[in-house]
């Protein structure tokens, strides 16, 4: 049995992989400073490349690989930032109220999912949602904090709720 990809439509991706994987991995190792994380990102980059509508039609595969990899690295960094912020808030809690490792993992995954859902909103809309949902602030308090009107806060919250609704329909 051959190691080649059986599907003829994936042959161009195999060629890109053979020609560009080591190059991409080297760049990611330099950027991330961790060979294991670089390998994970490089592999996921090619998974996403395969999922493109027409990977065979790429004229500049390195540019596409770089774009995909940069998005994945950015997601990784955002995820780590969220996790660090959550763990820092846990450190302030009394030990008796600290959640289990499983509960921590679930909360981090939930925070990351919320972050992805709200990613398309403006910073003020995201902040309004967080203040409302996690800090129990009133519309007036949020408006004062953001320097906008209460009506604008309502609009921001409507945008955020709409984004949550759309995510729940997927």
CSV table of C-alpha atoms in Angstrom, one decimal:
chain,number,residue,atom,x,y,z
A,1,UNK,CA,0.0,0.0,0.0
A,2,UNK,CA,1.4,3.4,-1.0
A,3,UNK,CA,1.8,6.3,1.4
A,4,UNK,CA,0.4,8.7,-1.2
A,5,UNK,CA,-3.1,10.2,-0.7
A,6,UNK,CA,-5.6,8.1,-2.5
A,7,UNK,CA,-8.0,10.9,-3.6
A,8,UNK,CA,-6.8,12.7,-6.8
A,9,UNK,CA,-8.4,16.0,-5.5
A,10,UNK,CA,-6.0,15.8,-2.5
A,11,UNK,CA,-2.9,15.2,-4.5
A,12,UNK,CA,-2.1,19.0,-4.8
A,13,UNK,CA,-2.4,19.2,-1.0
A,14,UNK,CA,0.0,16.3,-0.6
A,15,UNK,CA,2.5,18.2,-2.8
A,16,UNK,CA,2.1,21.4,-0.8
A,17,UNK,CA,2.6,19.3,2.4
A,18,UNK,CA,5.7,17.7,1.1
A,19,UNK,CA,7.2,21.0,-0.1
A,20,UNK,CA,6.1,23.4,2.7
A,21,UNK,CA,5.6,21.4,5.9
A,22,UNK,CA,9.2,21.7,7.1
A,23,UNK,CA,9.3,25.4,6.2
A,24,UNK,CA,6.1,26.1,8.1
A,25,UNK,CA,7.2,24.0,11.1
A,26,UNK,CA,10.5,25.9,11.2
A,27,UNK,CA,8.8,29.3,11.2
A,28,UNK,CA,6.3,28.2,13.9
A,29,UNK,CA,9.1,26.8,16.1
A,30,UNK,CA,10.9,30.2,16.0
A,31,UNK,CA,7.6,32.0,16.7
A,32,UNK,CA,6.4,29.8,19.5
A,33,UNK,CA,9.6,28.5,21.0
A,34,UNK,CA,8.1,25.0,21.5
A,35,UNK,CA,8.5,22.2,19.0
A,36,UNK,CA,5.4,20.3,20.2
A,37,UNK,CA,3.1,23.3,19.9
A,38,UNK,CA,4.6,24.2,16.6
A,39,UNK,CA,3.9,20.6,15.3
A,40,UNK,CA,0.3,20.9,16.6
A,41,UNK,CA,-0.3,24.2,14.8
A,42,UNK,CA,1.4,23.0,11.6
A,43,UNK,CA,-0.7,19.9,11.5
A,44,UNK,CA,-3.9,21.9,12.2
A,45,UNK,CA,-2.9,24.3,9.5
A,46,UNK,CA,-2.9,21.5,6.9
A,47,UNK,CA,-6.2,20.1,8.2
A,48,UNK,CA,-7.7,23.5,7.6
A,49,UNK,CA,-6.0,23.8,4.2
A,50,UNK,CA,-7.6,20.5,3.1
A,51,UNK,CA,-11.0,21.9,4.2
A,52,UNK,CA,-10.7,24.9,1.8
A,53,UNK,CA,-13.1,24.8,-1.1
A,54,UNK,CA,-10.3,24.6,-3.7
A,55,UNK,CA,-6.9,23.9,-2.2
A,56,UNK,CA,-5.6,22.8,-5.6
A,57,UNK,CA,-6.2,26.3,-6.9
A,58,UNK,CA,-3.8,28.0,-4.6
A,59,UNK,CA,-1.2,30.1,-6.4
A,60,UNK,CA,0.7,31.1,-3.3
A,61,UNK,CA,0.5,28.2,-0.8
A,62,UNK,CA,3.0,29.7,1.6
A,63,UNK,CA,0.9,32.8,1.9
A,64,UNK,CA,-2.2,30.7,2.7
A,65,UNK,CA,-0.3,28.5,5.1
A,66,UNK,CA,1.1,31.6,6.9
A,67,UNK,CA,-2.4,33.2,7.1
A,68,UNK,CA,-4.0,30.0,8.5
A,69,UNK,CA,-1.1,29.4,11.0
A,70,UNK,CA,-1.2,33.0,12.2
A,71,UNK,CA,-4.9,32.7,13.0
A,72,UNK,CA,-4.3,29.4,14.8
A,73,UNK,CA,-1.4,31.0,16.8
A,74,UNK,CA,-3.6,34.0,17.7
A,75,UNK,CA,-6.4,31.6,18.9
A,76,UNK,CA,-3.8,29.7,21.0
A,77,UNK,CA,-2.6,32.9,22.6
A,78,UNK,CA,-6.1,34.2,23.3
A,79,UNK,CA,-7.0,30.8,24.8
A,80,UNK,CA,-4.0,30.9,27.0
A,81,UNK,CA,-4.7,34.5,28.1
A,82,UNK,CA,-8.3,33.6,29.0
A,83,UNK,CA,-7.1,30.6,31.0
A,84,UNK,CA,-4.5,32.7,32.8
A,85,UNK,CA,-7.1,35.3,33.7
A,86,UNK,CA,-9.4,32.6,35.0
A,87,UNK,CA,-6.7,30.9,37.0
A,88,UNK,CA,-5.7,34.3,38.5
A,89,UNK,CA,-9.3,34.9,39.6
A,90,UNK,CA,-9.3,31.4,41.1
A,91,UNK,CA,-6.2,32.2,43.1
A,92,UNK,CA,-8.1,34.9,44.9
A,93,UNK,CA,-10.7,32.5,46.1
A,94,UNK,CA,-10.5,30.6,49.4
A,95,UNK,CA,-9.2,27.1,48.8
A,96,UNK,CA,-12.4,25.5,50.1
A,97,UNK,CA,-14.4,27.1,47.2
A,98,UNK,CA,-11.9,26.2,44.4
A,99,UNK,CA,-13.4,24.1,41.6
A,100,UNK,CA,-12.1,20.7,40.7
A,101,UNK,CA,-9.8,20.3,37.7
A,102,UNK,CA,-12.7,19.0,35.6
A,103,UNK,CA,-14.8,22.0,36.6
A,104,UNK,CA,-11.9,24.3,35.7
A,105,UNK,CA,-11.5,22.7,32.3
A,106,UNK,CA,-15.2,23.1,31.6
A,107,UNK,CA,-15.2,26.8,32.7
A,108,UNK,CA,-12.1,27.5,30.5
A,109,UNK,CA,-13.8,25.8,27.5
A,110,UNK,CA,-16.9,27.8,28.1
A,111,UNK,CA,-15.0,31.1,28.4
A,112,UNK,CA,-13.2,30.3,25.1
A,113,UNK,CA,-16.5,29.5,23.4
A,114,UNK,CA,-18.0,32.8,24.6
A,115,UNK,CA,-14.9,34.6,23.4
A,116,UNK,CA,-15.3,33.0,20.0
A,117,UNK,CA,-19.0,33.9,19.8
A,118,UNK,CA,-18.4,37.5,20.8
A,119,UNK,CA,-15.2,37.9,18.6
A,120,UNK,CA,-17.1,39.7,15.8
A,121,UNK,CA,-18.5,42.4,18.1
A,122,UNK,CA,-16.9,45.7,18.9
A,123,UNK,CA,-14.9,45.9,22.1
A,124,UNK,CA,-17.6,48.0,23.7
A,125,UNK,CA,-20.3,45.5,22.8
A,126,UNK,CA,-18.2,42.7,24.2
A,127,UNK,CA,-17.5,44.7,27.4
A,128,UNK,CA,-21.2,45.6,27.8
A,129,UNK,CA,-22.1,41.9,27.6
A,130,UNK,CA,-19.4,40.9,30.1
A,131,UNK,CA,-20.4,43.7,32.5
A,132,UNK,CA,-24.1,42.7,32.2
A,133,UNK,CA,-23.8,38.9,32.4
A,134,UNK,CA,-20.8,38.4,34.7
A,135,UNK,CA,-20.7,41.5,36.9
A,136,UNK,CA,-24.5,42.1,37.2
A,137,UNK,CA,-24.1,45.7,36.3
A,138,UNK,CA,-27.2,47.8,35.4
A,139,UNK,CA,-27.5,49.5,32.0
A,140,UNK,CA,-26.9,52.8,33.6
A,141,UNK,CA,-23.6,51.6,35.3
A,142,UNK,CA,-22.4,50.0,32.0
A,143,UNK,CA,-23.2,53.2,30.1
A,144,UNK,CA,-21.2,55.3,32.6
A,145,UNK,CA,-18.3,52.8,32.5
A,146,UNK,CA,-18.2,52.8,28.6
A,147,UNK,CA,-19.0,56.4,28.2
A,148,UNK,CA,-22.1,55.8,26.1
A,149,UNK,CA,-25.9,56.2,26.5
A,150,UNK,CA,-28.2,53.6,28.0
A,151,UNK,CA,-29.8,53.1,24.6
A,152,UNK,CA,-26.4,52.3,23.1
A,153,UNK,CA,-25.8,49.7,25.9
A,154,UNK,CA,-29.2,48.1,25.0
A,155,UNK,CA,-28.1,48.0,21.4
A,156,UNK,CA,-24.7,46.4,22.4
A,157,UNK,CA,-26.5,43.8,24.5
A,158,UNK,CA,-28.9,43.0,21.7
A,159,UNK,CA,-26.0,42.5,19.3
A,160,UNK,CA,-24.3,40.2,21.8
A,161,UNK,CA,-27.4,38.2,22.5
A,162,UNK,CA,-28.0,37.9,18.8
A,163,UNK,CA,-24.5,36.5,18.4
A,164,UNK,CA,-25.2,34.0,21.2
A,165,UNK,CA,-28.5,33.0,19.5
A,166,UNK,CA,-26.8,32.4,16.1
A,167,UNK,CA,-24.1,30.3,17.8
A,168,UNK,CA,-26.7,28.2,19.5
A,169,UNK,CA,-28.3,27.5,16.2
A,170,UNK,CA,-25.2,25.9,14.8
